Short mmCIF file of C-alpha atoms in Angstrom, two decimals:
data_model
loop_
_atom_site.label_atom_id
_atom_site.label_comp_id
_atom_site.label_asym_id
_atom_site.label_seq_id
_atom_site.Cartn_x
_atom_site.Cartn_y
_atom_site.Cartn_z
CA MET A 1 18.27 9.13 47.06
CA PHE A 2 19.13 9.62 43.40
CA LYS A 3 22.31 7.80 42.32
CA CYS A 4 23.68 6.25 39.14
CA SER A 5 26.79 5.87 37.00
CA ILE A 6 26.93 6.27 33.24
CA GLY A 7 29.44 6.71 30.44
CA ARG A 8 30.25 10.32 29.55
CA GLU A 9 29.23 9.94 25.89
CA ASP A 10 26.01 8.10 26.84
CA LEU A 11 24.94 11.16 28.84
CA LEU A 12 26.48 13.98 26.80
CA LYS A 13 24.86 13.24 23.43
CA PRO A 14 21.19 12.90 24.51
CA LEU A 15 21.51 15.79 26.96
CA GLY A 16 22.88 18.01 24.20
CA GLN A 17 19.96 17.11 21.94
CA ILE A 18 17.31 18.35 24.39
CA SER A 19 19.11 21.19 26.18
CA GLY A 20 18.25 23.83 23.57
CA VAL A 21 14.70 24.28 24.89
CA ALA A 22 15.73 24.91 28.50
CA GLY A 23 14.14 28.24 29.51
CA GLY A 24 15.65 31.36 31.01
CA SER A 25 14.51 33.59 33.82
CA SER A 26 10.83 33.26 34.66
CA GLY A 27 10.40 36.99 35.24
CA GLY A 28 11.08 39.13 38.27
CA SER A 29 14.64 39.59 39.42
CA SER A 30 17.26 38.67 36.84
CA GLN A 31 19.31 37.28 39.73
CA GLN A 32 16.66 34.69 40.51
CA PRO A 33 17.25 31.55 38.44
CA SER A 34 14.29 29.70 36.98
CA ILE A 35 13.87 25.98 37.42
CA THR A 36 13.37 25.77 33.66
CA THR A 37 17.11 26.44 33.24
CA ASN A 38 17.54 23.00 34.83
CA VAL A 39 17.22 19.51 33.44
CA LEU A 40 15.06 17.01 35.29
CA LEU A 41 16.97 13.77 35.80
CA GLU A 42 14.89 10.82 36.96
CA ILE A 43 15.93 7.20 37.45
CA LYS A 44 13.16 4.69 36.74
CA PRO A 45 12.99 0.89 36.51
CA VAL A 46 12.79 -0.47 32.97
CA GLU A 47 9.43 -2.08 32.27
CA ASN A 48 9.83 -5.66 31.07
CA PRO A 49 13.65 -5.66 30.93
CA VAL A 50 15.27 -8.07 28.49
CA ALA A 51 18.16 -10.42 29.17
CA ASP A 52 21.51 -8.58 29.21
CA GLY A 53 19.62 -5.28 28.98
CA PRO A 54 19.50 -2.47 31.55
CA LYS A 55 17.16 -2.80 34.53
CA TYR A 56 17.05 0.95 35.08
CA LYS A 57 16.98 4.00 32.84
CA LEU A 58 17.89 7.66 33.26
CA CYS A 59 15.10 9.93 31.95
CA MET A 60 15.98 13.53 31.03
CA ILE A 61 13.54 16.41 30.47
CA CYS A 62 14.10 20.06 29.48
CA THR A 63 11.37 22.67 29.04
CA ASP A 64 10.62 26.38 28.72
CA ASN A 65 6.94 25.91 29.61
CA GLU A 66 5.94 26.00 25.91
CA ILE A 67 8.13 23.22 24.53
CA GLN A 68 9.30 20.09 26.30
CA MET A 69 11.95 17.68 25.06
CA SER A 70 12.85 14.40 26.69
CA THR A 71 14.97 11.33 26.15
CA GLU A 72 16.43 8.46 28.14
CA ALA A 73 19.53 6.33 28.48
CA GLY A 74 19.90 2.80 29.83
CA LEU A 75 21.81 2.29 33.09
CA PHE A 76 24.03 -0.79 33.26
CA CYS A 77 25.63 0.03 36.63
CA ASP A 78 24.94 -2.04 39.74
CA ASP A 79 24.77 0.78 42.29
CA VAL A 80 21.50 2.53 41.40
CA SER A 81 19.03 4.43 43.58
CA VAL A 82 15.65 5.40 42.09
CA GLY A 83 14.86 9.11 42.43
CA LYS A 84 14.79 12.44 40.66
CA ILE A 85 16.79 15.65 40.79
CA THR A 86 17.22 18.89 38.82
CA VAL A 87 20.48 20.70 38.02
CA ASN A 88 21.50 23.50 35.65
CA VAL A 89 21.69 21.88 32.22
CA LYS A 90 24.27 24.27 30.74
CA ILE A 91 26.70 23.77 33.63
CA LEU A 92 26.24 20.00 33.49
CA LEU A 93 26.93 19.99 29.76
CA GLU A 94 30.06 22.14 30.13
CA ILE A 95 31.48 19.76 32.72
CA LEU A 96 30.74 16.72 30.58
CA LYS A 97 32.34 18.32 27.51
CA LYS A 98 35.57 18.93 29.43
CA LEU A 99 35.86 15.43 30.84
CA PRO A 100 38.08 13.06 28.84
CA ASP A 101 36.61 10.74 26.20
CA GLY A 102 35.58 7.39 27.63
CA ALA A 103 35.19 8.77 31.14
CA TYR A 104 32.68 7.18 33.52
CA VAL A 105 30.50 9.60 35.47
CA THR A 106 28.73 9.08 38.82
CA LEU A 107 25.78 11.30 39.74
CA ALA A 108 24.53 11.19 43.33
CA GLU A 109 22.23 13.32 45.48
CA THR A 110 23.88 14.52 48.68
CA LYS A 111 22.39 15.23 52.10
CA ASN A 112 22.85 18.99 51.66
CA GLU A 113 20.53 19.03 48.63
CA LYS A 114 23.25 19.13 46.02
CA MET A 115 24.27 16.70 43.30
CA LEU A 116 27.77 15.29 43.42
CA LEU A 117 29.23 14.68 39.97
CA SER A 118 32.40 12.60 40.12
CA SER A 119 34.64 11.09 37.45
CA GLY A 120 38.04 9.67 38.32
CA LYS A 121 39.71 12.25 40.58
CA PHE A 122 37.27 15.01 39.55
CA ASP A 123 34.43 16.03 41.93
CA SER A 124 31.85 18.80 41.62
CA ASN A 125 28.92 19.70 43.86
CA MET A 126 26.08 21.19 41.82
CA ALA A 127 23.13 23.18 43.17
CA THR A 128 19.70 21.60 42.78
CA MET A 129 16.08 22.71 42.89
CA ASP A 130 13.07 20.77 44.14
CA ALA A 131 12.32 18.22 41.41
CA ASP A 132 8.64 18.17 42.40
CA LEU A 133 8.39 21.79 41.22
CA PHE A 134 9.68 21.03 37.74
CA PRO A 135 6.93 22.26 35.35
CA CYS A 136 6.25 19.37 32.97
CA ILE A 137 3.71 20.38 30.32
CA GLU A 138 0.27 18.95 30.91
CA THR A 139 -1.56 17.60 27.88
CA THR A 140 -4.99 16.16 27.20
CA GLY A 141 -5.69 12.89 25.44
CA VAL A 142 -4.64 12.35 21.82
CA LEU A 143 -7.46 13.23 19.39
CA TYR A 144 -5.86 12.02 16.15
CA GLU A 145 -2.53 11.17 14.55
CA LEU A 146 -0.76 12.21 11.37
CA LYS A 147 1.66 9.66 9.91
CA ILE A 148 4.05 10.98 7.29
CA ASN A 149 7.37 10.07 5.71
CA ALA A 150 10.18 11.82 7.61
CA LYS A 151 11.87 13.08 4.44
CA VAL A 152 8.60 14.53 3.14
CA LEU A 153 7.85 16.24 6.45
CA LEU A 154 11.34 17.73 6.65
CA ASN A 155 11.08 19.09 3.11
CA ILE A 156 7.69 20.75 3.46
CA MET A 157 8.66 22.32 6.79
CA LYS A 158 12.10 23.54 5.69
CA THR A 159 10.71 25.14 2.54
CA THR A 160 8.04 27.14 4.40
CA LYS A 161 9.25 27.94 7.91
CA PHE A 162 11.14 31.09 6.88
CA SER A 163 7.81 32.90 6.41
CA ILE A 164 6.69 32.50 10.03
CA ALA A 165 6.30 35.86 11.74
CA ALA A 166 8.89 36.44 14.46
CA GLU A 167 6.65 38.94 16.22
CA SER A 168 3.04 39.82 15.48
CA TYR A 169 -0.05 40.86 17.39
CA ARG A 170 -1.84 38.30 15.22
CA PHE A 171 -0.92 35.18 17.15
CA PHE A 172 -1.84 32.80 14.33
CA LEU A 173 1.07 34.20 12.27
CA ARG A 174 3.62 33.06 14.87
CA GLY A 175 3.31 29.44 13.84
CA MET A 176 2.92 26.95 11.01
CA ARG A 177 -0.60 25.96 10.02
CA PHE A 178 -1.11 22.23 9.37
CA SER A 179 -4.35 21.21 7.61
CA VAL A 180 -5.51 17.71 6.72
CA THR A 181 -6.90 17.73 3.18
CA GLY A 182 -8.41 15.46 0.54
CA THR A 183 -11.58 13.41 0.45
CA ASP A 184 -9.63 10.50 1.93
CA ASN A 185 -7.74 12.66 4.48
CA MET A 186 -4.42 11.62 2.94
CA GLY A 187 -3.04 15.10 2.28
CA LEU A 188 -1.29 17.64 4.47
CA ASP A 189 -1.26 21.35 3.61
CA ILE A 190 1.18 23.68 5.34
CA ILE A 191 0.87 27.47 5.45
CA THR A 192 3.15 30.10 6.99
CA ALA A 193 2.81 33.88 6.72
CA ASP A 194 4.00 37.10 8.33
CA GLY A 195 1.58 39.62 6.81
CA HIS A 196 3.87 40.51 3.89
CA ARG A 197 4.42 37.07 2.36
CA MET A 198 3.03 33.57 2.51
CA SER A 199 4.45 30.09 1.89
CA MET A 200 2.33 27.04 1.07
CA GLN A 201 3.35 23.42 0.70
CA TYR A 202 1.76 20.01 0.33
CA GLY A 203 2.76 16.52 1.41
CA SER A 204 1.06 13.12 1.33
CA LEU A 205 0.33 11.16 4.50
CA VAL A 206 1.15 7.45 4.53
CA GLU A 207 -2.30 6.52 5.80
CA PRO A 208 -5.66 8.30 6.19
CA CYS A 209 -6.03 10.61 9.17
CA ASN A 210 -9.13 9.89 11.21
CA ILE A 211 -10.27 13.19 12.73
CA PRO A 212 -13.12 12.67 15.24
CA ASP A 213 -16.44 14.38 14.54
CA SER A 214 -16.05 16.21 17.85
CA VAL A 215 -13.11 18.18 16.40
CA ASP A 216 -14.38 21.29 14.59
CA ASP A 217 -11.11 22.04 12.80
CA ASN A 218 -9.11 19.92 10.37
CA GLY A 219 -5.77 21.27 11.54
CA PHE A 220 -3.70 23.16 14.08
CA ILE A 221 -1.06 25.90 14.44
CA PHE A 222 2.40 24.67 15.47
CA PRO A 223 4.47 27.51 17.08
CA LYS A 224 7.81 28.58 15.61
CA LYS A 225 9.86 27.23 18.53
CA GLY A 226 8.41 23.78 18.01
CA VAL A 227 8.87 24.01 14.24
CA ASP A 228 12.56 24.85 14.65
CA GLN A 229 13.12 21.96 17.06
CA LEU A 230 11.31 19.40 14.92
CA VAL A 231 13.20 20.48 11.78
CA SER A 232 16.46 20.10 13.72
CA MET A 233 15.45 16.64 14.96
CA LEU A 234 14.51 15.48 11.46
CA SER A 235 17.72 16.92 10.00
CA ASN A 236 19.83 14.95 12.49
CA MET A 237 18.22 11.54 11.97
CA ASP A 238 20.68 8.70 12.40
CA ASN A 239 19.57 6.58 9.45
CA ASP A 240 20.96 7.22 5.98
CA ASP A 241 18.47 9.79 4.71
CA GLY A 242 15.26 9.18 6.62
CA SER A 243 13.51 8.18 3.41
CA ASP A 244 11.95 5.05 4.90
CA SER A 245 11.21 6.44 8.37
CA ILE A 246 7.67 7.31 9.37
CA VAL A 247 7.03 10.12 11.82
CA THR A 248 3.82 10.16 13.86
CA LEU A 249 2.43 13.50 15.02
CA LYS A 250 -0.01 13.00 17.89
CA ILE A 251 -2.46 15.86 18.18
CA SER A 252 -4.43 16.72 21.31
CA LYS A 253 -6.61 19.73 21.99
CA ASN A 254 -3.69 21.84 23.22
CA SER A 255 -0.49 20.11 22.13
CA LEU A 256 1.52 18.18 19.56
CA GLN A 257 3.66 15.19 20.51
CA THR A 258 6.15 13.29 18.40
CA GLN A 259 9.31 11.21 18.69
CA VAL A 260 12.33 11.07 16.38
CA ASN A 261 15.29 8.77 17.03
CA GLY A 262 14.53 8.41 20.73
CA ILE A 263 13.99 12.15 21.31
CA SER A 264 10.45 13.13 22.33
CA LEU A 265 9.02 16.56 21.58
CA LEU A 266 5.93 18.00 23.25
CA SER A 267 4.79 21.45 22.17
CA VAL A 268 1.87 23.61 23.20
CA LEU A 269 -0.20 24.65 20.15
CA ILE A 270 -1.31 28.18 19.30
CA GLU A 271 -4.99 28.55 20.14
CA ALA A 272 -6.27 30.71 17.29
CA LYS A 273 -8.26 30.45 14.08
CA TYR A 274 -6.34 30.73 10.82
CA PRO A 275 -8.11 33.03 8.33
CA ASP A 276 -9.27 32.12 4.84
CA ILE A 277 -6.27 32.63 2.54
CA SER A 278 -8.16 32.41 -0.74
CA THR A 279 -8.43 36.20 -0.98
CA VAL A 280 -4.62 36.50 -0.92
CA LEU A 281 -3.98 34.21 -3.87
CA PRO A 282 -3.68 36.03 -7.21
CA SER A 283 -6.43 34.93 -9.60
CA ASN A 284 -6.86 35.28 -13.35
CA CYS A 285 -3.12 35.82 -13.75
CA SER A 286 -2.52 37.33 -17.20
CA ARG A 287 1.23 37.84 -16.69
CA ILE A 288 3.24 34.61 -16.66
CA LEU A 289 7.04 34.84 -16.50
CA ILE A 290 9.35 31.81 -16.50
CA LEU A 291 12.95 32.33 -15.38
CA ASP A 292 16.12 30.41 -14.66
CA ARG A 293 16.13 30.23 -10.85
CA LYS A 294 19.88 30.63 -10.31
CA GLN A 295 20.14 33.55 -12.70
CA PHE A 296 17.14 35.23 -11.07
CA HIS A 297 18.67 34.68 -7.63
CA ASN A 298 22.12 35.96 -8.61
CA THR A 299 20.70 39.03 -10.34
CA ILE A 300 18.64 40.02 -7.31
CA ASN A 301 21.68 39.53 -5.07
CA ARG A 302 23.80 41.85 -7.19
CA VAL A 303 21.22 44.56 -7.68
CA SER A 304 19.90 44.58 -4.10
CA ILE A 305 23.27 45.74 -2.75
CA MET A 306 22.15 49.26 -3.69
CA SER A 307 18.61 48.90 -2.33
CA ASN A 308 17.14 51.01 0.44
CA SER A 309 18.02 49.46 3.79
CA LEU A 310 14.48 50.01 5.10
CA ASN A 311 12.40 48.12 2.55
CA LYS A 312 15.09 46.25 0.53
CA ALA A 313 12.98 46.95 -2.56
CA VAL A 314 13.95 45.90 -6.08
CA GLU A 315 11.81 46.67 -9.10
CA LEU A 316 10.91 43.98 -11.62
CA VAL A 317 10.33 45.65 -14.96
CA LEU A 318 9.27 44.07 -18.23
CA LYS A 319 9.07 46.56 -21.07
CA ASP A 320 9.30 45.94 -24.80
CA ASN A 321 10.38 42.33 -24.26
CA VAL A 322 13.28 43.30 -21.97
CA PHE A 323 13.25 42.10 -18.37
CA THR A 324 15.12 44.37 -15.96
CA ILE A 325 15.75 44.22 -12.22
CA LYS A 326 16.70 47.59 -10.77
CA THR A 327 16.88 49.53 -7.51
CA LYS A 328 17.92 52.83 -5.95
CA ASN A 329 18.45 54.11 -2.44
CA SER A 330 18.14 57.33 -0.43
CA ASN A 331 21.69 58.31 -1.39
CA HIS A 332 20.60 58.37 -5.06
CA GLU A 333 22.71 55.32 -5.80
CA GLU A 334 21.33 52.97 -8.40
CA ALA A 335 21.84 49.50 -9.86
CA LYS A 336 20.15 47.60 -12.64
CA ASP A 337 20.64 44.40 -14.58
CA ASP A 338 18.87 43.01 -17.64
CA MET A 339 18.39 39.27 -17.50
CA ASP A 340 17.19 36.67 -19.94
CA TYR A 341 13.84 35.04 -19.50
CA ILE A 342 12.68 31.68 -20.79
CA SER A 343 9.18 32.81 -21.72
CA TYR A 344 6.63 35.52 -20.97
CA GLU A 345 2.93 35.98 -21.58
CA GLY A 346 1.30 39.34 -20.89
CA ASP A 347 1.71 43.06 -21.12
CA ASN A 348 4.38 45.42 -19.77
CA PHE A 349 4.60 45.82 -15.99
CA GLU A 350 6.71 47.46 -13.30
CA MET A 351 6.38 46.33 -9.67
CA ALA A 352 8.67 46.43 -6.63
CA PHE A 353 9.19 43.67 -4.07
CA ASN A 354 11.35 43.02 -1.01
CA SER A 355 14.60 41.48 -2.29
CA ASP A 356 15.19 39.49 0.91
CA TYR A 357 11.84 37.76 0.46
CA LEU A 358 12.63 36.85 -3.15
CA ASN A 359 16.09 35.58 -2.20
CA GLN A 360 14.75 33.40 0.62
CA ILE A 361 12.29 31.79 -1.77
CA CYS A 362 15.03 31.09 -4.32
CA ASN A 363 17.14 29.56 -1.52
CA VAL A 364 14.57 26.87 -0.71
CA ILE A 365 13.55 26.01 -4.29
CA ASN A 366 15.44 23.08 -5.80
CA THR A 367 14.12 23.22 -9.34
CA SER A 368 16.09 24.88 -12.14
CA LYS A 369 13.20 27.14 -13.18
CA VAL A 370 10.64 29.32 -11.42
CA LYS A 371 7.24 30.43 -12.64
CA ILE A 372 6.13 33.95 -11.66
CA SER A 373 2.45 34.80 -12.01
CA MET A 374 0.79 38.20 -11.62
CA SER A 375 -2.69 39.60 -11.96
CA LYS A 376 -3.49 43.14 -13.06
CA THR A 377 -5.89 43.47 -10.13
CA SER A 378 -3.65 42.09 -7.38
CA ASN A 379 -0.63 43.52 -5.58
CA ASN A 380 0.68 40.03 -4.86
CA LEU A 381 3.26 37.99 -6.74
CA LEU A 382 2.96 34.20 -7.00
CA ILE A 383 6.18 32.18 -7.34
CA GLN A 384 6.16 28.44 -8.04
CA PRO A 385 8.99 25.95 -8.63
CA LEU A 386 8.95 24.59 -12.19
CA ALA A 387 10.51 21.15 -12.55
CA ASP A 388 12.40 20.06 -15.65
CA GLU A 389 12.46 16.44 -16.79
CA GLY A 390 14.32 14.40 -14.19
CA GLU A 391 13.71 16.92 -11.39
CA GLU A 392 11.43 16.24 -8.45
CA GLU A 393 8.12 18.05 -8.69
CA SER A 394 7.36 20.56 -5.94
CA PHE A 395 3.92 21.64 -4.76
CA ALA A 396 5.25 24.81 -3.10
CA ARG A 397 3.65 28.19 -3.73
CA TYR A 398 4.97 31.52 -2.49
CA ILE A 399 3.11 34.82 -2.27
CA VAL A 400 4.96 38.12 -1.89
CA SER A 401 3.21 41.45 -1.43
CA ARG A 402 4.17 44.46 -3.51
CA VAL A 403 6.32 47.21 -1.97
CA VAL A 404 5.31 50.80 -2.59
CA ILE A 405 8.33 52.99 -3.37
#
C-alpha cells in the first residue's frame, strides 16, 4: 500500500515542473476523464543509498502519450510503504499551493481505492485510477547521443522555434529538424519551417557524434511540444547561466531522451523525411541591403498598424537610393516611412512580405545590424544577423517568402 510523507515544497516544485505535459480527454465522452490527466506517483527504494541520505524516493511521471516528463524526490520519513498510485495532477497541485509554507504532507492509499492527503488538521480523499494502466511511453535502445553546451542549445532552439508550423498536413513541418554535420560530426544544424518561412541555425557539439552505420539518416525531427518543454527546462536551469553545463540528447529510433536539472524529458519523434532545402535558399543574390536592426524593427511595427489583417503585408521599396516601408489595407488606409540604410548594392526593387514574420525575426536577433539578401530570380528574402566588433557572431539564417498583393 502506497504511503509516504514529504515536505510541501519538496513535492510542489518538481510536480509543477512536469505537470504541463499532462494530457486531457482521450477522446469519446468529454465527461470521461483520461488517466493522462493524472500523475503517476511511485515509491521505490534508493539504489546504493549513502549515509544520512534517503532510503526511498518518490518518482513522479506525467504524460500526454507523446511527451513524458519525470522527476523524483528523496523520502526521509520513517513510515514508508513501497507502491504506486495515480491522482489528478492539477487538483493535487492546487491543494499543495494552498497549504501553508513549511507544511508536511502525508500521502497514503486507502482501502476504498482513494488517496488520502493529510497535512496538520487538513484531510482530502482524492480519486485514483489503476496505476498499472498508466501509459508510459515505450522506447527502443539508444542509437547515438548528442552532447552540447546548454547555453548554445537554448540559443539555437529559441532563435528558430517560432517558425515551426502549428498545423500542417506536412507532418515534417510540425517539428524542429536536427542534423549532425561536419566531417568530424561536431556540428549541429537546426531547421524549422511552416511553408511560408524558414529558420536555420548552427551550434557546435562538445564531442563528435558517433552515428551507427545502421542509421540511414544523420538527424531527426523533434515535435513542437517537445521543443517547447526543452526550451522551458533550459531557461529555468538552476546554475548561474548554464554556460558550463552539458546537455546530452539520447536518440533512439522513435524517441529523444534528455535530462536537465533532475527533470527527465522523453518525447516521441516525428517519423518523416525532411526535404532538401537547397532549392529554397536564394542564390546569386545581387541585392544586398544592410540595416540597423532596431530601426528596421521599429519602422515595420509603425507601418504595419495599417496593414491588411489577412496577410499583414508591408512593402519594402528601394528606389533612387531611398528605402521605404509602406502598406495599405482594404479600407484604403495607408502608411509609409522612409528609413536610413547602412549600405546597399543592387538595382531598384519593390517586394511585399508578412510584417509579423519580419518582426519575429528581429525579435530573436541580438546583433545591431541585419543583412538582407535578394535574388532577381527568387521570391524569397534572406535575413542574417550581422555582428559588429564586440558582438557575438550568429550563424542564423532566415528565409521569408514574398507576399503577393
